[in-house]
Short mmCIF file of C-alpha atoms and ligand atoms in Angstrom, two decimals:
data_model
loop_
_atom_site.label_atom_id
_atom_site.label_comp_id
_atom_site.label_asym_id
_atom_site.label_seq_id
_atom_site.Cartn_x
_atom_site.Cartn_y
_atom_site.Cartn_z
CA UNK A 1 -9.23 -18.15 -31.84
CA UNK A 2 -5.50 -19.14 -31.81
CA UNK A 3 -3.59 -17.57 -29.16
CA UNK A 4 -6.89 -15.36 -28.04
CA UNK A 5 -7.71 -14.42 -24.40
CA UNK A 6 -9.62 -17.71 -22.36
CA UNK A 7 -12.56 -16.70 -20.07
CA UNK A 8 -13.43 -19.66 -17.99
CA UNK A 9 -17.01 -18.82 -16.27
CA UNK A 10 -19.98 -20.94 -14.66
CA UNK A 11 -23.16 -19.38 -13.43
CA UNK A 12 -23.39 -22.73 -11.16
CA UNK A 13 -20.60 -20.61 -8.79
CA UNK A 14 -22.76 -17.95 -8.00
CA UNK A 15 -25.45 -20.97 -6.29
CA UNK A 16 -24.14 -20.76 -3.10
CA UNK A 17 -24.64 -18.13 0.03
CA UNK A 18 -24.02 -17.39 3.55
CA UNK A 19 -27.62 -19.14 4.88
CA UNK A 20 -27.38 -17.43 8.81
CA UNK A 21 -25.67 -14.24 10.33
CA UNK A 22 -21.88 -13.81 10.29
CA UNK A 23 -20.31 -10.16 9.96
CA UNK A 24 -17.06 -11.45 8.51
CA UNK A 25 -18.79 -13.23 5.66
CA UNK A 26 -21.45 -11.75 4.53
CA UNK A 27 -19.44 -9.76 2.51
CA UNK A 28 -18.86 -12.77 0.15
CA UNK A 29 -21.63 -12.86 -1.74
CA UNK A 30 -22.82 -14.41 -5.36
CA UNK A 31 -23.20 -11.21 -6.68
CA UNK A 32 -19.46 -10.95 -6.93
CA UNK A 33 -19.52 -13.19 -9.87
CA UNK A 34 -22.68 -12.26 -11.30
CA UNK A 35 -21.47 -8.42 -11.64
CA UNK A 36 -17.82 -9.08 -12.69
CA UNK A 37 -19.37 -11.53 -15.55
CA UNK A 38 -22.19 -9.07 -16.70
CA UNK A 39 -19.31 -6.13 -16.63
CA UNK A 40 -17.42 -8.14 -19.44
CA UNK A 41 -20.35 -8.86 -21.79
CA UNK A 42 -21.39 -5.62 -21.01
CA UNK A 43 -18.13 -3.94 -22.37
CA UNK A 44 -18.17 -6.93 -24.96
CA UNK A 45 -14.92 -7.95 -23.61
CA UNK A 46 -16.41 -11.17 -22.82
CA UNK A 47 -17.40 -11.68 -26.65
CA UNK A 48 -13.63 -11.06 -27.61
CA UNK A 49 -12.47 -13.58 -25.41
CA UNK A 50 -12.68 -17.97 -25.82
CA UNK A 51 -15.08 -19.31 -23.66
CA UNK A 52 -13.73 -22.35 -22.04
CA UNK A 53 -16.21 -24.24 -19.93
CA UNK A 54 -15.57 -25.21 -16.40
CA UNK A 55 -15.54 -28.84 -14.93
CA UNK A 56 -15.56 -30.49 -11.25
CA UNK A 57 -11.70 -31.34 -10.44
CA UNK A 58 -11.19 -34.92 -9.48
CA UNK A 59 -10.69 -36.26 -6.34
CA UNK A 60 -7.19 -37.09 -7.13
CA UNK A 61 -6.50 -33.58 -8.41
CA UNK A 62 -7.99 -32.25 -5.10
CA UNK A 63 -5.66 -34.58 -3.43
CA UNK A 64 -2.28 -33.05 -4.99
CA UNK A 65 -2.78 -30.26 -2.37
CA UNK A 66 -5.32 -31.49 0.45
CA UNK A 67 -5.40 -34.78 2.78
CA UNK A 68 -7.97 -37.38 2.25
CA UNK A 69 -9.68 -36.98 5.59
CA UNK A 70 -10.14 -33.02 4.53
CA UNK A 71 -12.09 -34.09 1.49
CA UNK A 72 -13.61 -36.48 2.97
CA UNK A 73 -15.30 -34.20 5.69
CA UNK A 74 -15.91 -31.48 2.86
CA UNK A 75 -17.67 -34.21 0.84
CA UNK A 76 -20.26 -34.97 3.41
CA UNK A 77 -21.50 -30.82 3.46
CA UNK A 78 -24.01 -31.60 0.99
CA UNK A 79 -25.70 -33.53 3.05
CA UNK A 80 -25.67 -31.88 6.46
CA UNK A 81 -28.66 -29.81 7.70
CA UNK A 82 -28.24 -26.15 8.51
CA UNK A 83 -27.06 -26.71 11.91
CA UNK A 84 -24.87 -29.37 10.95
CA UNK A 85 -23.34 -26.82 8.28
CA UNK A 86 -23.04 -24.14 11.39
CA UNK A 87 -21.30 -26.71 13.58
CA UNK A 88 -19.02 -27.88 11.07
CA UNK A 89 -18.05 -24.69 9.77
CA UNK A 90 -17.47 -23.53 13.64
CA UNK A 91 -14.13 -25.44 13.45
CA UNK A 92 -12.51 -22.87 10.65
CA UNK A 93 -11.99 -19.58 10.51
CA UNK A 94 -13.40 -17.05 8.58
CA UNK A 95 -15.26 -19.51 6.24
CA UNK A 96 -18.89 -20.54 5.33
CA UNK A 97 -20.79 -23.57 4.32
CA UNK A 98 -23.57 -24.02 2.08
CA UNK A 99 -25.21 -27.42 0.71
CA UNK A 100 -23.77 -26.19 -2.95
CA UNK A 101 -20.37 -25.00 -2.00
CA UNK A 102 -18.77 -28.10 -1.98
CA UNK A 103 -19.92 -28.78 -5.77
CA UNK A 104 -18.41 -25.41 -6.69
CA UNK A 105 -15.68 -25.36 -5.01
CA UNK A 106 -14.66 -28.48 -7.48
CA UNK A 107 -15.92 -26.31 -10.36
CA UNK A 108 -13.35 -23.58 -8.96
CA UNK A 109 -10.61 -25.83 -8.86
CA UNK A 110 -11.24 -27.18 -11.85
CA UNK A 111 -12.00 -23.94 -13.71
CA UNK A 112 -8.53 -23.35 -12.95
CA UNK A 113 -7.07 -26.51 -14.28
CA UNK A 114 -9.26 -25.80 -17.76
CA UNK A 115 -7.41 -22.74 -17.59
CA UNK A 116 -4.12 -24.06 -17.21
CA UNK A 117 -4.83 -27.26 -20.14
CA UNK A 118 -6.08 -24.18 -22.77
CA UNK A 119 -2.68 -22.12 -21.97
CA UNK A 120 -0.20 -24.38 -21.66
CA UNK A 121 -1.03 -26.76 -24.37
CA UNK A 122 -0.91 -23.14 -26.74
CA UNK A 123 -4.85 -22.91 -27.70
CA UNK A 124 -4.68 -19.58 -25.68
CA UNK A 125 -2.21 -17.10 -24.91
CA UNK A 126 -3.49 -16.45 -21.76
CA UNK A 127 -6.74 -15.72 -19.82
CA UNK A 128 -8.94 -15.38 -16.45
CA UNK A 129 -10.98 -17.69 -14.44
CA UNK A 130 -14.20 -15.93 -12.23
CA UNK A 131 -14.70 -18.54 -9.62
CA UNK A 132 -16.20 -18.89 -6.07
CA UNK A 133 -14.86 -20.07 -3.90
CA UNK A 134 -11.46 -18.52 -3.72
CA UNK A 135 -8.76 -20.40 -2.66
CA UNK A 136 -5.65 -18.95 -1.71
CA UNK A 137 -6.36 -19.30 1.82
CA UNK A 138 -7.20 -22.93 2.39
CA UNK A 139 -4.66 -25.29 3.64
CA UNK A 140 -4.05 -29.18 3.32
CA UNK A 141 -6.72 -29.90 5.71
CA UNK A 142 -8.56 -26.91 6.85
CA UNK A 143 -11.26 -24.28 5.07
CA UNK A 144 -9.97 -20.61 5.73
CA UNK A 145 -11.22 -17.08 4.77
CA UNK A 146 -14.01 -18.02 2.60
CA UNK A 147 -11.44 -20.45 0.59
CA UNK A 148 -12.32 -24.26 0.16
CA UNK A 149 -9.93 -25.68 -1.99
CA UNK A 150 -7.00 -24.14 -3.10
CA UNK A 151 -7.63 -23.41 -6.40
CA UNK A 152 -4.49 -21.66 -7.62
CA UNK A 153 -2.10 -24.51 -5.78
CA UNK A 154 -4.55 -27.51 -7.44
CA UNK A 155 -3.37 -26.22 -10.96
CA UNK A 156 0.01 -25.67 -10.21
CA UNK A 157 0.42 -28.91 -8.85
CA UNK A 158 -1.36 -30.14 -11.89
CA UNK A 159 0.67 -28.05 -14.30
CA UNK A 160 4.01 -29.61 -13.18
CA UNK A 161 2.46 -33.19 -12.59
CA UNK A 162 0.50 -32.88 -16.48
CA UNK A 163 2.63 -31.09 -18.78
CA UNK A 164 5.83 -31.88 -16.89
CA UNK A 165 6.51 -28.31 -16.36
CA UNK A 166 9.56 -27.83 -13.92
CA UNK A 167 8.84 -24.01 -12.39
CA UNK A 168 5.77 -22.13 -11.98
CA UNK A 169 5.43 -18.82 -10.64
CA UNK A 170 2.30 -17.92 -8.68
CA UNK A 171 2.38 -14.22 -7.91
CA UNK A 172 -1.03 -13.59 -5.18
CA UNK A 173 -2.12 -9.46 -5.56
CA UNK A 174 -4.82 -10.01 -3.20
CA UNK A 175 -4.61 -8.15 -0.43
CA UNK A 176 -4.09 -10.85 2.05
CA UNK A 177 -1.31 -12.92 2.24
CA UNK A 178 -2.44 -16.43 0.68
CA UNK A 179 -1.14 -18.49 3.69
CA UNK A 180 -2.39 -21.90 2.41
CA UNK A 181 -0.59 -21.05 -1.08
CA UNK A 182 2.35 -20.45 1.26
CA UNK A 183 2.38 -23.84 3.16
CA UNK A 184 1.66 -25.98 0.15
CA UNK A 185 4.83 -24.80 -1.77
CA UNK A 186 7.43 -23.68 1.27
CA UNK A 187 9.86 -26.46 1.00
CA UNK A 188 9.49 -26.62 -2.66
CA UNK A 189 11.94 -24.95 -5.16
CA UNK A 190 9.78 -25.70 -8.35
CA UNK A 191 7.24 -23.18 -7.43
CA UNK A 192 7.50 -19.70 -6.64
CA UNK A 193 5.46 -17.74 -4.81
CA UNK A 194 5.39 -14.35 -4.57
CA UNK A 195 2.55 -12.23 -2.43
CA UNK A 196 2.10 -8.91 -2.06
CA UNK A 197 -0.07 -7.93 0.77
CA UNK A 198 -1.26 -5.81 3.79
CA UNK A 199 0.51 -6.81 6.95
CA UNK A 200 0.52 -3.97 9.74
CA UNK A 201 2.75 -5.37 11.69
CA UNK A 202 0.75 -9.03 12.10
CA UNK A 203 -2.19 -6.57 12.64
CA UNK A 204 -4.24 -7.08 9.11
CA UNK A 205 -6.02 -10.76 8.34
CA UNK A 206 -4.81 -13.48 8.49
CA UNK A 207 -2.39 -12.05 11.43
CA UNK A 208 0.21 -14.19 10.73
CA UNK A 209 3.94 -14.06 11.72
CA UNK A 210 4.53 -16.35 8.67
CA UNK A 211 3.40 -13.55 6.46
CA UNK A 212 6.32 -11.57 6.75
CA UNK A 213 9.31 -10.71 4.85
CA UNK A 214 11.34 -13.03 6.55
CA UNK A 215 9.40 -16.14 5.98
CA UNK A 216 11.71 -17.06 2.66
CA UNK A 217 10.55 -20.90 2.68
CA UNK A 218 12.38 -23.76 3.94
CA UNK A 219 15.03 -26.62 3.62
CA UNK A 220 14.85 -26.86 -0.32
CA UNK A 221 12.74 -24.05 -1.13
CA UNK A 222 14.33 -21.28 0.87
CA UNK A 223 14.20 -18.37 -1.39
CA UNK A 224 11.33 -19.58 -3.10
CA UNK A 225 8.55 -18.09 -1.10
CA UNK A 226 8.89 -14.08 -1.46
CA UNK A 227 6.49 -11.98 0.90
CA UNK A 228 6.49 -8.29 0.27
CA UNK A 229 4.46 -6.68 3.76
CA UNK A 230 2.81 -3.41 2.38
CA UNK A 231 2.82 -2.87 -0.85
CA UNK A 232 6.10 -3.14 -2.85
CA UNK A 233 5.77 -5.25 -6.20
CA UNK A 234 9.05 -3.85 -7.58
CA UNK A 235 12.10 -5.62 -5.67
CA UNK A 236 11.52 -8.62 -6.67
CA UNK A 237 11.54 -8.29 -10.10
CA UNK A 238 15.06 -9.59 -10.40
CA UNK A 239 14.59 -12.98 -9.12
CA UNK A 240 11.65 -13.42 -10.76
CA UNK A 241 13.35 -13.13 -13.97
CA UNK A 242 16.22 -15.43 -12.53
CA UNK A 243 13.75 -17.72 -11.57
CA UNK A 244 12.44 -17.92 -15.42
CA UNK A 245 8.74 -19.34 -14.82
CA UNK A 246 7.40 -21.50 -17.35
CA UNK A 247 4.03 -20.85 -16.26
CA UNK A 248 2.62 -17.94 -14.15
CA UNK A 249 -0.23 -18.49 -11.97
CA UNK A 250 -2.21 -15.04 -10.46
CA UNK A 251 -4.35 -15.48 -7.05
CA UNK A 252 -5.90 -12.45 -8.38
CA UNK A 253 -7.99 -10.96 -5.40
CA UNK A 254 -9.29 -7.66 -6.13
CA UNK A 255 -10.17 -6.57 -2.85
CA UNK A 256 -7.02 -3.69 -2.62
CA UNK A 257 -9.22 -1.82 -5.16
CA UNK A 258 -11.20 1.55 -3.99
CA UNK A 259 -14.02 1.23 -1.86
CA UNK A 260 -13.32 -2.41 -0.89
CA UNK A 261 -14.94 -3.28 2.60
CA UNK A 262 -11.98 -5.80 3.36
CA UNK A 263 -8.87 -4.31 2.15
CA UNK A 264 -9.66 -0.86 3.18
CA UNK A 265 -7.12 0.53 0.26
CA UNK A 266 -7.01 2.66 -2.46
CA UNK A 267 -5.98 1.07 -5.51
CA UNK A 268 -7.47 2.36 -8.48
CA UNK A 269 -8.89 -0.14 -10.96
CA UNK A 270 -6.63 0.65 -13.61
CA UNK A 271 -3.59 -0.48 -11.44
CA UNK A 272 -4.77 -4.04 -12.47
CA UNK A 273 -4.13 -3.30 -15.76
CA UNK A 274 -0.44 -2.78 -15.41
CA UNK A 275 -0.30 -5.71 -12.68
CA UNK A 276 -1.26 -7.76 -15.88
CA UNK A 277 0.34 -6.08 -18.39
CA UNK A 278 3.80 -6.73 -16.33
CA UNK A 279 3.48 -10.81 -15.77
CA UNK A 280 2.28 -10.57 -19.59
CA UNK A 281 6.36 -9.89 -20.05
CA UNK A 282 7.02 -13.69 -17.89
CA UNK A 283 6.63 -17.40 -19.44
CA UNK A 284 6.50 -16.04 -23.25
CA UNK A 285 3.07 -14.77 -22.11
CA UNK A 286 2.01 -18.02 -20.25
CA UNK A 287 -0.31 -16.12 -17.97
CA UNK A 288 -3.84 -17.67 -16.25
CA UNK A 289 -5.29 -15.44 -13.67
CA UNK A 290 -7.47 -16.99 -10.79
CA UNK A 291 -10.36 -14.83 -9.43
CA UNK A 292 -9.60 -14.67 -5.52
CA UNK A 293 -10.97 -11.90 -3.24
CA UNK A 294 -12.71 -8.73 -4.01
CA UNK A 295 -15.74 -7.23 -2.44
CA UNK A 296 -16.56 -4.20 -3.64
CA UNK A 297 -19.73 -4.98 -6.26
CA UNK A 298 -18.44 -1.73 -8.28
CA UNK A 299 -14.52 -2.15 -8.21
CA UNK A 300 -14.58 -5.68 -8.73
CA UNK A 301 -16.21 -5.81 -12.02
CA UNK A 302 -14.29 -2.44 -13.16
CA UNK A 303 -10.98 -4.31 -11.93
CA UNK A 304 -11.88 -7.04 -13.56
CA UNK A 305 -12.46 -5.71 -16.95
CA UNK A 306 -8.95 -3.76 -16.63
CA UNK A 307 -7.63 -7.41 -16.64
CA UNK A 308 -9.03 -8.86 -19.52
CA UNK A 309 -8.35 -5.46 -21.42
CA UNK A 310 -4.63 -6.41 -20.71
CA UNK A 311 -4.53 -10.05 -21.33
CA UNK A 312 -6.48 -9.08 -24.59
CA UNK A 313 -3.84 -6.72 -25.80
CA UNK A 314 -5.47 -3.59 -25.44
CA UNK A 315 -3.11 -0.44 -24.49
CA UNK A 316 -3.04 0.40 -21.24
CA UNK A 317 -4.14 3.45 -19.19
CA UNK A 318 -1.44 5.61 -18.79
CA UNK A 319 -0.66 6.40 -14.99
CA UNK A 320 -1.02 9.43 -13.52
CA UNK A 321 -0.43 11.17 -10.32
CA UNK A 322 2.90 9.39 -9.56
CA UNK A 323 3.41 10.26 -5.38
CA UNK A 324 6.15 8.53 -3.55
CA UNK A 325 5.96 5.77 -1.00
CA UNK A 326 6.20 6.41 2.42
CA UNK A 327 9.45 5.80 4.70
CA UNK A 328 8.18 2.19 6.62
CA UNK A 329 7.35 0.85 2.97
CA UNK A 330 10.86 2.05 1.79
CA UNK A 331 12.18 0.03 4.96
CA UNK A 332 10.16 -3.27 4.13
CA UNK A 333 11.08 -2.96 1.00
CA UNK A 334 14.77 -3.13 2.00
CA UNK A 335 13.99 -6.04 4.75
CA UNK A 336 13.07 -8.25 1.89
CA UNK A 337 15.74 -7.29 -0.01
CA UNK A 338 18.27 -8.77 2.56
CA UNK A 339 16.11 -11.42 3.70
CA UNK A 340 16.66 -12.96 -0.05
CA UNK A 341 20.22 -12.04 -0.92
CA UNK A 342 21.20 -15.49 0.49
CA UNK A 343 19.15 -17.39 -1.88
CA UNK A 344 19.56 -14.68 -5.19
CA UNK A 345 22.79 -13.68 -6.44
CA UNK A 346 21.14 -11.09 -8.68
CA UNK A 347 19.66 -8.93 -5.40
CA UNK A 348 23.32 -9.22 -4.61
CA UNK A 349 24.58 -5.63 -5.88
CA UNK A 350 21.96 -3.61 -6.57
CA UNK A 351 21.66 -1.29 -3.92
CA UNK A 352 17.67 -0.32 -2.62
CA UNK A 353 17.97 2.92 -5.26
CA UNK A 354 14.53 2.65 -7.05
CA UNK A 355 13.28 5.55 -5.35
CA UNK A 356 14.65 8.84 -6.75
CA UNK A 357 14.78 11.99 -3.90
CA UNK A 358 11.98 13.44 -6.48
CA UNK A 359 9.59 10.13 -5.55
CA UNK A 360 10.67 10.19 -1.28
CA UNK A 361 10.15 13.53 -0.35
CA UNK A 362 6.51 12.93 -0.73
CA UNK A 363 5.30 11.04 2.39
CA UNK A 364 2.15 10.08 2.41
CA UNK A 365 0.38 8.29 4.97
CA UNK A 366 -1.49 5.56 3.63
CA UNK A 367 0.76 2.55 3.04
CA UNK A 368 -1.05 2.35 -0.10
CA UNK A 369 -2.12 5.47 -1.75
CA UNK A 370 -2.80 4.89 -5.17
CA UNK A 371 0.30 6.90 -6.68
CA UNK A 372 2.16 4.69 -4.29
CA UNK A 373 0.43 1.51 -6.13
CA UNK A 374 1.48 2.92 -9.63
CA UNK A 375 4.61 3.91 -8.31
CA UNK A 376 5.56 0.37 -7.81
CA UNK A 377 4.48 -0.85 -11.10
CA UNK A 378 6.31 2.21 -13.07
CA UNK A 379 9.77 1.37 -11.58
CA UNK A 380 8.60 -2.59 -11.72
CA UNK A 381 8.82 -1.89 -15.44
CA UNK A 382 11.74 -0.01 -15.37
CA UNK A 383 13.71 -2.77 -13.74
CA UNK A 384 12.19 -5.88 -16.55
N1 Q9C B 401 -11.95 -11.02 11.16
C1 Q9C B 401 -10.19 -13.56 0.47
O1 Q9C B 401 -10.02 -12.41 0.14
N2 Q9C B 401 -11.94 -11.35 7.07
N3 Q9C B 401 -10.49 -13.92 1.73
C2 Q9C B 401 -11.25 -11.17 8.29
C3 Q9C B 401 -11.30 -9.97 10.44
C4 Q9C B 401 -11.63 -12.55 6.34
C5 Q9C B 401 -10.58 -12.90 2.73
C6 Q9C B 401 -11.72 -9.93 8.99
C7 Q9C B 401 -11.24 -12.20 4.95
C8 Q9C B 401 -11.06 -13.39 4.05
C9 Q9C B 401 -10.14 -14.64 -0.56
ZN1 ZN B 402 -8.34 -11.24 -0.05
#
């Protein structure tokens, strides 16, 4: 199994749920995992891959990225009773809590770190974590949008602090901005972050003014937090080759797929594929994608198998259907452009010319139509 694909998976995950009525979460469900796992034995995807078992992270791996009176609090769930789980939940946003979620969200985390040891230390070339919870949205101290610890910033932290790697690149293709990834790594230079995600004008989840293209990171790490509003994968693709990335990370939310109650987009599964099959090209393969979002019990597992195809080595679906992007993406796409050039020499001279007259005259509506999406990831390639 040298240099196969990892699958790190635990049916303890899918032992949590939302136990009273809440409209924003209900959509999070333990189904998620159960589908997206039975999808990749199904294809038999799951029988080419190494299975890699999952374990609890440690308190002091918890503690690279959250404070000691956060774990504290979240340690004490377990014990609560139902109303005590309502009340104490009533002080984040967006978030559950069950009995059971505090043991798997260690199992998340530390899925992610198993994921990390097996790639990094060359057993696998690469591979995928299915967890619950997500992470990308939980912060030093705080729970956020279904997200309990941050499972993608736990093994990056534990990546540089382990293997003494000096820069990792986490690139989040969930459809909302992974604020708590954000705040962990803003002043820091050693870790990239790059998010693509739906913005509206601070209209979409999390409704942030931090999530948009100006927000480049701070002091020592300003020009090493990238956020692309809308949809545009493409202009960074220079400084993430400047950048070099030992190691790249994926909050890989799924939830900009078709049909997907949250994201509301268009994305066809097969864009995963080529999302993967371009990072494949960073860190001499070094790739570990992290399960984040994704609510759509027939996308998800369809997305999800496009991914493992990839990391697997399987060609790709070719894309079809190639429309342009509209004139506001165009714009953002030019907004982050500028906002970097400080920090980048290479976004210095190239001028914003990735879109030919051929691909602009046809304006489409939807911020993210799915030729829009493949768009993206055609020119993406043709800039690597
Ligand atoms: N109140 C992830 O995808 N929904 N989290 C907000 C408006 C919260 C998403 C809807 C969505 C959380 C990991
Ligand atoms: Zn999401």
């Amino acid at each position: 199994s040298e240099m196969g694909t990892a699958l790190v998976y635990d049916e303890e995950m899918t032992r949590y749920k939302l136990l009273w009525v809440d409209p924003t979460c209900k959509i999070e469900v333990p189904e998620r995992l159960t589908v997206s796992h039975e999808a990749l034995v199904g294809s038999g995807l799951a029988d080419r891959c190494v299975s890699i078992p999952v374990r609890e992270a440690t308190d002091a791996e918890i503690l690279l990225v959250h404070s000691e009176e956060y774990l504290e609090a979240v340690k004490r769930t377990p014990h609560m009773s139902l109303e005590d789980l309502m009340e104490f939940t009533l002080q984040y946003g967006d978030v559950y809590f069950h009995p059971n979620i505090y043991h798997c969200a260690r199992l998340a985390a530390g899925a992610a770190m198993q994921l990390v040891d097996g790639v990094v230390m060359g057993k696998m070339k690469n591979g995928m974590a299915l967890v619950r919870p997500p992470g990308h949205h939980s912060q030093r101290s705080a729970a956020n949008g279904f997200c309990v610890f941050n499972n993608v910033a736990i093994a990056a932290r534990y990546a540089q602090q382990k293997y003494n790697i000096k820069r990792v690149l986490i690139v989040d293709w969930d459809v909302h901005h992974g604020q708590g990834v954000q705040y962990c790594f803003e002043d820091d230079p050693s870790v990239l972050y790059f998010s693509w995600h739906r913005y509206e004008h601070q209209k979409f989840w999390p409704n942030l003014r931090e999530s948009d293209y100006d927000s480049v990171g701070k002091e020592g790490g300003a020009g090493f937090t990238i956020n692309v509003p809308w949809n545009k994968v493409s202009n960074a693709s220079n400084v993430i080759h400047a950048f070099c990335p030992e190691l790249v990370l994926v909050c890989a939310g799924f939830d900009s797929a078709i049909g997907d109650p949250e994201g509301e987009m268009c994305a066809t599964p097969d864009v995963f594929a080529h999302l993967t099959h371009l990072l494949m090209n960073l860190a001499g393969g070094k790739l570990c994608v992290v399960l984040e979002g994704g609510y759509n019990l027939t996308s998800l597992p369809q997305s999800v198998c496009h991914t493992v195809h990839t990391l697997l080595g399987d060609p790709i679906p070719r894309p079809v259907n190639l429309s342009g992007p509209c004139t506001s993406a165009l714009e953002s796409l030019q907004c982050v452009r500028s906002a970097h050039k400080p920090y980048w020499s290479c976004l210095g001279h190239k001028p914003c010319l990735y879109f030919s007259a051929r691909e602009s005259q046809n304006i489409t509506r939807s911020h993210w139509s799915m030729g829009q999406v493949r768009a993206k990831i055609i020119l993406t390639c043709l800039l690597l």
